[in-house]
XYZ file of N, CA and C in Angstrom:
486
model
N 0.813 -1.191 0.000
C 0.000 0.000 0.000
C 0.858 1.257 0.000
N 1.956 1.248 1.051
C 2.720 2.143 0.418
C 3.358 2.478 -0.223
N 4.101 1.639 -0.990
C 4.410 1.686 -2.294
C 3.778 2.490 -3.707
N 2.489 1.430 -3.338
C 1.462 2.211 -4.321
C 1.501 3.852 -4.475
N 0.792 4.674 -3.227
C 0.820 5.169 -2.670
C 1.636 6.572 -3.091
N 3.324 5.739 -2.399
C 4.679 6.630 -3.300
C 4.940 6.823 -4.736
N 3.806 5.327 -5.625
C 4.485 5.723 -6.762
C 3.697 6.724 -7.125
N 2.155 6.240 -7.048
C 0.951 7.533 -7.702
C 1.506 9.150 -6.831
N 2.339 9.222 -6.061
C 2.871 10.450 -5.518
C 3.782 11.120 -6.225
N 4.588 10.086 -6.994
C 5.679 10.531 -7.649
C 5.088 10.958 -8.933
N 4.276 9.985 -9.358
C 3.500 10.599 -11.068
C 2.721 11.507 -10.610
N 2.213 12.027 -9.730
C 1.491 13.303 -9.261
C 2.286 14.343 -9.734
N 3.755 14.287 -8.368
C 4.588 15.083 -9.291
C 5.211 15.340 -10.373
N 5.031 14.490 -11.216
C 5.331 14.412 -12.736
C 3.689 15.347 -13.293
N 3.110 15.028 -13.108
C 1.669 15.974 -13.714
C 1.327 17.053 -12.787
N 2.192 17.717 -11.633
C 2.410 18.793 -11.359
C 3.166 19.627 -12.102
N 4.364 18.833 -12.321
C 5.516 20.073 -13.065
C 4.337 19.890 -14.640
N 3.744 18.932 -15.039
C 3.359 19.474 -16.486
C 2.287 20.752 -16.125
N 1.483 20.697 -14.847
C 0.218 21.671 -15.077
C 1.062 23.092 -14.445
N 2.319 23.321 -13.927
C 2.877 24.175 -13.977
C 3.109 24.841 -15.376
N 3.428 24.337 -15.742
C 4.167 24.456 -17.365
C 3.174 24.832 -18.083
N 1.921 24.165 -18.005
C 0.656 24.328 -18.508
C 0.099 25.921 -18.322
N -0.005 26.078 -16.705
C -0.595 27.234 -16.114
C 0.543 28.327 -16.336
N 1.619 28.409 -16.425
C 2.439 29.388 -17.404
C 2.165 29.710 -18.828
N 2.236 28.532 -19.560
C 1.801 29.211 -20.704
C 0.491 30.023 -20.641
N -0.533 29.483 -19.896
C -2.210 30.142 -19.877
C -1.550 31.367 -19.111
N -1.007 31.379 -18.261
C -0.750 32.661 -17.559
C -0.356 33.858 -18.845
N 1.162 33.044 -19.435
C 1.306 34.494 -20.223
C 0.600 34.852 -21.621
N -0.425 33.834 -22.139
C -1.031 34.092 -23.005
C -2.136 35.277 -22.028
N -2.893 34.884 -20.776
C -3.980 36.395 -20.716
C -3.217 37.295 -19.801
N -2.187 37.311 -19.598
C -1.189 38.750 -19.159
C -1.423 39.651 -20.678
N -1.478 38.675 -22.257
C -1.169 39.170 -23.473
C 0.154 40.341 -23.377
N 1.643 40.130 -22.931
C 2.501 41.217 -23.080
C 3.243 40.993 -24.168
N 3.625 39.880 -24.164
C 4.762 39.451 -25.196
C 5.799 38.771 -25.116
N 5.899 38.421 -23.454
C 6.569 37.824 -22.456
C 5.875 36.728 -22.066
N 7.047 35.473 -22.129
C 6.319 34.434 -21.541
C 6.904 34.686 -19.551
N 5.646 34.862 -18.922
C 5.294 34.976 -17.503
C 5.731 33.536 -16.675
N 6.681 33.020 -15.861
C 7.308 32.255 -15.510
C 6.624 32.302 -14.138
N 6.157 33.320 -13.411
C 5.410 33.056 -12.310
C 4.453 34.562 -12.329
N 3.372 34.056 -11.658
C 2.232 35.198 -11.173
C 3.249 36.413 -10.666
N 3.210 37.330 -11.466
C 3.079 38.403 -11.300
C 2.970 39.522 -9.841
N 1.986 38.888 -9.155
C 1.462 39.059 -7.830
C 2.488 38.852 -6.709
N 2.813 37.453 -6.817
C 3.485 36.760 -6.130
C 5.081 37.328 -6.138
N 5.486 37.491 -7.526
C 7.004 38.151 -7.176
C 7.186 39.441 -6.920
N 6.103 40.396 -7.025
C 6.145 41.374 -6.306
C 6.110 41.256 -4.488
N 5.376 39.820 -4.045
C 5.481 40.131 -2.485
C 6.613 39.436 -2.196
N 7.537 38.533 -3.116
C 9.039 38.411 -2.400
C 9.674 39.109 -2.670
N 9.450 39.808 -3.693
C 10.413 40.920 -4.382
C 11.653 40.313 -5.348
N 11.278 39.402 -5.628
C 12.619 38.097 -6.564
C 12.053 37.305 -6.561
N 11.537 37.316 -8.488
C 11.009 36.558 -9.369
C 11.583 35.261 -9.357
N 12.761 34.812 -8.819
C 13.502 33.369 -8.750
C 12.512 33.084 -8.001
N 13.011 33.495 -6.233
C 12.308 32.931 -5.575
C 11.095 32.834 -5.520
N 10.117 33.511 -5.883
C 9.255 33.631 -6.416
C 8.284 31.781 -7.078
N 9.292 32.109 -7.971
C 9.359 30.854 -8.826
C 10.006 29.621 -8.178
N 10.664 29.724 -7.301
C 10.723 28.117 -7.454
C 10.004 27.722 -6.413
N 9.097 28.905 -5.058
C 8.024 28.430 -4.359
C 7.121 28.197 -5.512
N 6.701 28.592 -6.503
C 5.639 28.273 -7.088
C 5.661 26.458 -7.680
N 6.506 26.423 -8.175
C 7.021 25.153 -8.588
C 7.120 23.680 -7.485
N 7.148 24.771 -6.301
C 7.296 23.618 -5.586
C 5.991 22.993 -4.987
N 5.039 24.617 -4.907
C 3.420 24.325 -4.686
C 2.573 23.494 -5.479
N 3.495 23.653 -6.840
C 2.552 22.694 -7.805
C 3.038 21.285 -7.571
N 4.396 20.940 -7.517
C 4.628 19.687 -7.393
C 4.415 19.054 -5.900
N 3.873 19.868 -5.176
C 3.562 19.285 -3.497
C 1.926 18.895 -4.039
N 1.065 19.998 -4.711
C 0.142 19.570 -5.007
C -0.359 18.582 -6.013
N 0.313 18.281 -7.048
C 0.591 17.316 -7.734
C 0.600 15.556 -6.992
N 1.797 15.936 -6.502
C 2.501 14.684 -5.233
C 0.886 13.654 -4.655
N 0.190 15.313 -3.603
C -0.610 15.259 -2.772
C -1.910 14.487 -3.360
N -2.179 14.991 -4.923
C -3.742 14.593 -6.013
C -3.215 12.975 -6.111
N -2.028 13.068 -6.561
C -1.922 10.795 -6.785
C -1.667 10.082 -5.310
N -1.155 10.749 -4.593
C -1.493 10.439 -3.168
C -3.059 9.930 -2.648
N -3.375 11.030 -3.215
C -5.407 10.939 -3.027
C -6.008 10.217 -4.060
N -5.207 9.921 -4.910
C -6.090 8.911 -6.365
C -5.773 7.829 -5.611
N -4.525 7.172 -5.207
C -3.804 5.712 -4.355
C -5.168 5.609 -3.450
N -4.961 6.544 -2.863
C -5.971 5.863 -1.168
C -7.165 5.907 -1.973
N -8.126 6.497 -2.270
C -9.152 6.867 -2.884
C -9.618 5.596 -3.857
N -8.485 5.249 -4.543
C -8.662 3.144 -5.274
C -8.825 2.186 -4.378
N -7.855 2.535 -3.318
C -7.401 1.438 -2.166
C -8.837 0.620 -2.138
N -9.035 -0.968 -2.179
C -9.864 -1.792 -1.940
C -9.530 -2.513 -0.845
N -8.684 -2.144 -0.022
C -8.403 -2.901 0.817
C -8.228 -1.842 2.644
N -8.971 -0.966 2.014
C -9.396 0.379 3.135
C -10.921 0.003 3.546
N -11.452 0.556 4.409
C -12.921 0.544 4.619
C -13.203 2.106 3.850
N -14.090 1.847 3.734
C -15.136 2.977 2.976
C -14.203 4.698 3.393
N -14.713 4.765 4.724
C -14.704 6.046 5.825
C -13.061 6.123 5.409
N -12.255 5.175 6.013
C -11.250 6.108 5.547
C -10.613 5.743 4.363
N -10.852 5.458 3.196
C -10.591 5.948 2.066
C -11.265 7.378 2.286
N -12.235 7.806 2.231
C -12.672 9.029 2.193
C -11.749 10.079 3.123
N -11.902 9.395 4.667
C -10.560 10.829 5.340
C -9.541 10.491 4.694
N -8.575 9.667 4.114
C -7.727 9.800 3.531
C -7.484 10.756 2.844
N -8.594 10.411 1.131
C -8.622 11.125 0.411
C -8.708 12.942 0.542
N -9.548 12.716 1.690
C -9.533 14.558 1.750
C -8.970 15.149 2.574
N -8.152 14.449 3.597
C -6.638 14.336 4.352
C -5.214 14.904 3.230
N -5.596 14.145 2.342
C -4.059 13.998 1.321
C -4.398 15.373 0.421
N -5.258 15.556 0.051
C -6.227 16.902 -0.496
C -5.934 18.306 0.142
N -6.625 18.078 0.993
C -5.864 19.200 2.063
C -4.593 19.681 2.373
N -4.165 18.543 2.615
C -2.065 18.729 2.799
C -2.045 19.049 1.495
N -2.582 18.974 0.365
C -1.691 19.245 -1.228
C -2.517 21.168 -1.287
N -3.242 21.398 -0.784
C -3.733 22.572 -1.113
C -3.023 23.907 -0.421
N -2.639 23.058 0.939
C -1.432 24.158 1.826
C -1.050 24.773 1.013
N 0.253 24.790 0.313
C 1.246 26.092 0.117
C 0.160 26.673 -1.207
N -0.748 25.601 -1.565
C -1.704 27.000 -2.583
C -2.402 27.772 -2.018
N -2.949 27.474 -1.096
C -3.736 28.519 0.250
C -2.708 29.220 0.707
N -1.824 28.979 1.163
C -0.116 30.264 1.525
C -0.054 31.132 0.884
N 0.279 30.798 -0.583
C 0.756 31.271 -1.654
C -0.028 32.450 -2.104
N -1.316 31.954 -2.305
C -2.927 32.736 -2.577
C -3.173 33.611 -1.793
N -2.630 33.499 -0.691
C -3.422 34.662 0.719
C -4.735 34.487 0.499
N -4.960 32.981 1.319
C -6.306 32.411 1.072
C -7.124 33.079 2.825
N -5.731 32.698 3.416
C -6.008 33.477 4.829
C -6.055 35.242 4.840
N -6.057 35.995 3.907
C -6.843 37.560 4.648
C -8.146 37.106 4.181
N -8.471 36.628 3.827
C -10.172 36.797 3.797
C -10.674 35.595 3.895
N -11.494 35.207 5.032
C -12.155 33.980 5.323
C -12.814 33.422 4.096
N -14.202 34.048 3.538
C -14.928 33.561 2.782
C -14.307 33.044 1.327
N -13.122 34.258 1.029
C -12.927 33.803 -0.569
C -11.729 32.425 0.149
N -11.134 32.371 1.197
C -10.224 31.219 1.168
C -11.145 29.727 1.361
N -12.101 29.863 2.263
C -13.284 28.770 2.211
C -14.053 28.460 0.409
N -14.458 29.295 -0.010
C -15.134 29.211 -0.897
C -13.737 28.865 -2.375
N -12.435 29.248 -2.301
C -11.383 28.851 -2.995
C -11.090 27.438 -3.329
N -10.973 27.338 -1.151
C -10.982 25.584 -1.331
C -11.940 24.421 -1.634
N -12.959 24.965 -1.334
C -14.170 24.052 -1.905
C -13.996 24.068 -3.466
N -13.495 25.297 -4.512
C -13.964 25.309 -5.739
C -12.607 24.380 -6.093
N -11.454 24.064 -5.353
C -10.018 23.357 -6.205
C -10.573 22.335 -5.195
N -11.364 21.866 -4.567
C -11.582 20.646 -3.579
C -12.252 20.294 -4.764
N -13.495 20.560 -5.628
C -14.046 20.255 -6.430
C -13.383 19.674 -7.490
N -12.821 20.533 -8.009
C -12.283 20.682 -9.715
C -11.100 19.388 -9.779
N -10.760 19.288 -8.329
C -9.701 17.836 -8.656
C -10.121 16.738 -8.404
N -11.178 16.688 -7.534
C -11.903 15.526 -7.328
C -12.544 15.085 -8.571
N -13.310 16.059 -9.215
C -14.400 15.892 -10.664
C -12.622 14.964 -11.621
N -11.853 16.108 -11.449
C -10.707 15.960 -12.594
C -10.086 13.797 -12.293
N -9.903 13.725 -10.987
C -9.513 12.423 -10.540
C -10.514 11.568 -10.382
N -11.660 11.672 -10.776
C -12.709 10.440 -11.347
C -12.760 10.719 -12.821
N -12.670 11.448 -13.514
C -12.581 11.492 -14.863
C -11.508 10.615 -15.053
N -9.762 10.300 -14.361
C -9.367 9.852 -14.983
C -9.685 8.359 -14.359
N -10.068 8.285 -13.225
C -10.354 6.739 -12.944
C -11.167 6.023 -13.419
N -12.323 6.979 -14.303
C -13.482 6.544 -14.939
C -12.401 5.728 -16.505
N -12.133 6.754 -16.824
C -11.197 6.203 -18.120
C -10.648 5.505 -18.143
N -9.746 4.716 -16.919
C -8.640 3.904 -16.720
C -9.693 2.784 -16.465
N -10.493 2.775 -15.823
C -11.574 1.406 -15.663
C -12.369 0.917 -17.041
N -12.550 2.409 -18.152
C -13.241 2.327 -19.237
C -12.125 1.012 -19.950
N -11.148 1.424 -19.512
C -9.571 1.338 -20.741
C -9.324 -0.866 -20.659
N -9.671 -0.431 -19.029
C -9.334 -2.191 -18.585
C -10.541 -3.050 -19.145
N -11.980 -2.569 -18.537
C -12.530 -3.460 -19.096
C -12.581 -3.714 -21.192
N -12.225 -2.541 -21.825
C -11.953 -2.944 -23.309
C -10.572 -3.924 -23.151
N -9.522 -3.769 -22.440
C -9.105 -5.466 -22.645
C -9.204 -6.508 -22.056
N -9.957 -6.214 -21.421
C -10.531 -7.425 -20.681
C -11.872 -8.385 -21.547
N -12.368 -7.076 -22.248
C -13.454 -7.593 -23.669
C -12.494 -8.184 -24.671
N -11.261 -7.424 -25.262
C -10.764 -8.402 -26.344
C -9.919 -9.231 -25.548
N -9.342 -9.376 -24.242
C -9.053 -10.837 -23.867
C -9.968 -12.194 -23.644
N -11.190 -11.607 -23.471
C -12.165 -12.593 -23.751
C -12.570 -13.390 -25.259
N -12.284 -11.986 -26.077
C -12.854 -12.480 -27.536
C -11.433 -13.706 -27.874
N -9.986 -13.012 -27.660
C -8.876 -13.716 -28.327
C -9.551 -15.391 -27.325
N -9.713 -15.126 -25.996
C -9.909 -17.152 -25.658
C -10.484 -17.677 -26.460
N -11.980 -16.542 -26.892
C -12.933 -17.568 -27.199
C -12.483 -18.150 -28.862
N -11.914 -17.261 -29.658
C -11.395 -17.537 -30.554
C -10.401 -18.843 -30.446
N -9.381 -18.687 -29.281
C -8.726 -19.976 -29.395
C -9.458 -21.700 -29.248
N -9.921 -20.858 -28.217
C -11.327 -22.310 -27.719
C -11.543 -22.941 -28.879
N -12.231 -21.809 -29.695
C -13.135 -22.270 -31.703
C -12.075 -23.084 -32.238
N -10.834 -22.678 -32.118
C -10.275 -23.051 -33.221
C -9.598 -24.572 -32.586
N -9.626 -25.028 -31.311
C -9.519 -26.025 -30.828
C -10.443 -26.862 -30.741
N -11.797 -26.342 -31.112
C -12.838 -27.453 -31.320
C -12.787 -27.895 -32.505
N -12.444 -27.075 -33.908
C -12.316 -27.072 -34.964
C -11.557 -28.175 -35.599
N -10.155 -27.848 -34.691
C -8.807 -28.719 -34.941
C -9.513 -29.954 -34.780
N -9.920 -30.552 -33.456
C -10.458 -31.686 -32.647
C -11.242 -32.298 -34.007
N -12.098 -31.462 -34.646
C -13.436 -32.516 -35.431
C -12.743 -32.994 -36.840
Protein backbone atom coordinates (compact mmCIF):
# COMPACT_ATOMS: atom_id res chain seq x y z
CA UNK A 1 0.00 0.00 0.00
CA UNK A 2 2.72 2.14 0.42
CA UNK A 3 4.41 1.69 -2.29
CA UNK A 4 1.46 2.21 -4.32
CA UNK A 5 0.82 5.17 -2.67
CA UNK A 6 4.68 6.63 -3.30
CA UNK A 7 4.48 5.72 -6.76
CA UNK A 8 0.95 7.53 -7.70
CA UNK A 9 2.87 10.45 -5.52
CA UNK A 10 5.68 10.53 -7.65
CA UNK A 11 3.50 10.60 -11.07
CA UNK A 12 1.49 13.30 -9.26
CA UNK A 13 4.59 15.08 -9.29
CA UNK A 14 5.33 14.41 -12.74
CA UNK A 15 1.67 15.97 -13.71
CA UNK A 16 2.41 18.79 -11.36
CA UNK A 17 5.52 20.07 -13.07
CA UNK A 18 3.36 19.47 -16.49
CA UNK A 19 0.22 21.67 -15.08
CA UNK A 20 2.88 24.18 -13.98
CA UNK A 21 4.17 24.46 -17.37
CA UNK A 22 0.66 24.33 -18.51
CA UNK A 23 -0.60 27.23 -16.11
CA UNK A 24 2.44 29.39 -17.40
CA UNK A 25 1.80 29.21 -20.70
CA UNK A 26 -2.21 30.14 -19.88
CA UNK A 27 -0.75 32.66 -17.56
CA UNK A 28 1.31 34.49 -20.22
CA UNK A 29 -1.03 34.09 -23.00
CA UNK A 30 -3.98 36.39 -20.72
CA UNK A 31 -1.19 38.75 -19.16
CA UNK A 32 -1.17 39.17 -23.47
CA UNK A 33 2.50 41.22 -23.08
CA UNK A 34 4.76 39.45 -25.20
CA UNK A 35 6.57 37.82 -22.46
CA UNK A 36 6.32 34.43 -21.54
CA UNK A 37 5.29 34.98 -17.50
CA UNK A 38 7.31 32.26 -15.51
CA UNK A 39 5.41 33.06 -12.31
CA UNK A 40 2.23 35.20 -11.17
CA UNK A 41 3.08 38.40 -11.30
CA UNK A 42 1.46 39.06 -7.83
CA UNK A 43 3.49 36.76 -6.13
CA UNK A 44 7.00 38.15 -7.18
CA UNK A 45 6.14 41.37 -6.31
CA UNK A 46 5.48 40.13 -2.49
CA UNK A 47 9.04 38.41 -2.40
CA UNK A 48 10.41 40.92 -4.38
CA UNK A 49 12.62 38.10 -6.56
CA UNK A 50 11.01 36.56 -9.37
CA UNK A 51 13.50 33.37 -8.75
CA UNK A 52 12.31 32.93 -5.58
CA UNK A 53 9.25 33.63 -6.42
CA UNK A 54 9.36 30.85 -8.83
CA UNK A 55 10.72 28.12 -7.45
CA UNK A 56 8.02 28.43 -4.36
CA UNK A 57 5.64 28.27 -7.09
CA UNK A 58 7.02 25.15 -8.59
CA UNK A 59 7.30 23.62 -5.59
CA UNK A 60 3.42 24.32 -4.69
CA UNK A 61 2.55 22.69 -7.80
CA UNK A 62 4.63 19.69 -7.39
CA UNK A 63 3.56 19.28 -3.50
CA UNK A 64 0.14 19.57 -5.01
CA UNK A 65 0.59 17.32 -7.73
CA UNK A 66 2.50 14.68 -5.23
CA UNK A 67 -0.61 15.26 -2.77
CA UNK A 68 -3.74 14.59 -6.01
CA UNK A 69 -1.92 10.79 -6.78
CA UNK A 70 -1.49 10.44 -3.17
CA UNK A 71 -5.41 10.94 -3.03
CA UNK A 72 -6.09 8.91 -6.36
CA UNK A 73 -3.80 5.71 -4.35
CA UNK A 74 -5.97 5.86 -1.17
CA UNK A 75 -9.15 6.87 -2.88
CA UNK A 76 -8.66 3.14 -5.27
CA UNK A 77 -7.40 1.44 -2.17
CA UNK A 78 -9.86 -1.79 -1.94
CA UNK A 79 -8.40 -2.90 0.82
CA UNK A 80 -9.40 0.38 3.13
CA UNK A 81 -12.92 0.54 4.62
CA UNK A 82 -15.14 2.98 2.98
CA UNK A 83 -14.70 6.05 5.82
CA UNK A 84 -11.25 6.11 5.55
CA UNK A 85 -10.59 5.95 2.07
CA UNK A 86 -12.67 9.03 2.19
CA UNK A 87 -10.56 10.83 5.34
CA UNK A 88 -7.73 9.80 3.53
CA UNK A 89 -8.62 11.12 0.41
CA UNK A 90 -9.53 14.56 1.75
CA UNK A 91 -6.64 14.34 4.35
CA UNK A 92 -4.06 14.00 1.32
CA UNK A 93 -6.23 16.90 -0.50
CA UNK A 94 -5.86 19.20 2.06
CA UNK A 95 -2.06 18.73 2.80
CA UNK A 96 -1.69 19.24 -1.23
CA UNK A 97 -3.73 22.57 -1.11
CA UNK A 98 -1.43 24.16 1.83
CA UNK A 99 1.25 26.09 0.12
CA UNK A 100 -1.70 27.00 -2.58
CA UNK A 101 -3.74 28.52 0.25
CA UNK A 102 -0.12 30.26 1.52
CA UNK A 103 0.76 31.27 -1.65
CA UNK A 104 -2.93 32.74 -2.58
CA UNK A 105 -3.42 34.66 0.72
CA UNK A 106 -6.31 32.41 1.07
CA UNK A 107 -6.01 33.48 4.83
CA UNK A 108 -6.84 37.56 4.65
CA UNK A 109 -10.17 36.80 3.80
CA UNK A 110 -12.15 33.98 5.32
CA UNK A 111 -14.93 33.56 2.78
CA UNK A 112 -12.93 33.80 -0.57
CA UNK A 113 -10.22 31.22 1.17
CA UNK A 114 -13.28 28.77 2.21
CA UNK A 115 -15.13 29.21 -0.90
CA UNK A 116 -11.38 28.85 -2.99
CA UNK A 117 -10.98 25.58 -1.33
CA UNK A 118 -14.17 24.05 -1.91
CA UNK A 119 -13.96 25.31 -5.74
CA UNK A 120 -10.02 23.36 -6.20
CA UNK A 121 -11.58 20.65 -3.58
CA UNK A 122 -14.05 20.25 -6.43
CA UNK A 123 -12.28 20.68 -9.72
CA UNK A 124 -9.70 17.84 -8.66
CA UNK A 125 -11.90 15.53 -7.33
CA UNK A 126 -14.40 15.89 -10.66
CA UNK A 127 -10.71 15.96 -12.59
CA UNK A 128 -9.51 12.42 -10.54
CA UNK A 129 -12.71 10.44 -11.35
CA UNK A 130 -12.58 11.49 -14.86
CA UNK A 131 -9.37 9.85 -14.98
CA UNK A 132 -10.35 6.74 -12.94
CA UNK A 133 -13.48 6.54 -14.94
CA UNK A 134 -11.20 6.20 -18.12
CA UNK A 135 -8.64 3.90 -16.72
CA UNK A 136 -11.57 1.41 -15.66
CA UNK A 137 -13.24 2.33 -19.24
CA UNK A 138 -9.57 1.34 -20.74
CA UNK A 139 -9.33 -2.19 -18.59
CA UNK A 140 -12.53 -3.46 -19.10
CA UNK A 141 -11.95 -2.94 -23.31
CA UNK A 142 -9.10 -5.47 -22.65
CA UNK A 143 -10.53 -7.42 -20.68
CA UNK A 144 -13.45 -7.59 -23.67
CA UNK A 145 -10.76 -8.40 -26.34
CA UNK A 146 -9.05 -10.84 -23.87
CA UNK A 147 -12.17 -12.59 -23.75
CA UNK A 148 -12.85 -12.48 -27.54
CA UNK A 149 -8.88 -13.72 -28.33
CA UNK A 150 -9.91 -17.15 -25.66
CA UNK A 151 -12.93 -17.57 -27.20
CA UNK A 152 -11.39 -17.54 -30.55
CA UNK A 153 -8.73 -19.98 -29.40
CA UNK A 154 -11.33 -22.31 -27.72
CA UNK A 155 -13.14 -22.27 -31.70
CA UNK A 156 -10.27 -23.05 -33.22
CA UNK A 157 -9.52 -26.03 -30.83
CA UNK A 158 -12.84 -27.45 -31.32
CA UNK A 159 -12.32 -27.07 -34.96
CA UNK A 160 -8.81 -28.72 -34.94
CA UNK A 161 -10.46 -31.69 -32.65
CA UNK A 162 -13.44 -32.52 -35.43
Amino acid sequence: MKKTILKCGVNGMLWGSFAFLLFSILLSLRLNTGEFCFVLPALAADYGNGMTAGILQILAFLWLGGMCGAAYAIGNSTNLALWRQAAGYLCALTAGLGPVSFLGRWYEHLFVGIFSYLIFLGSISALLYLIAMALELIGWINLRNDIVKIRNAIQADKEGLQ
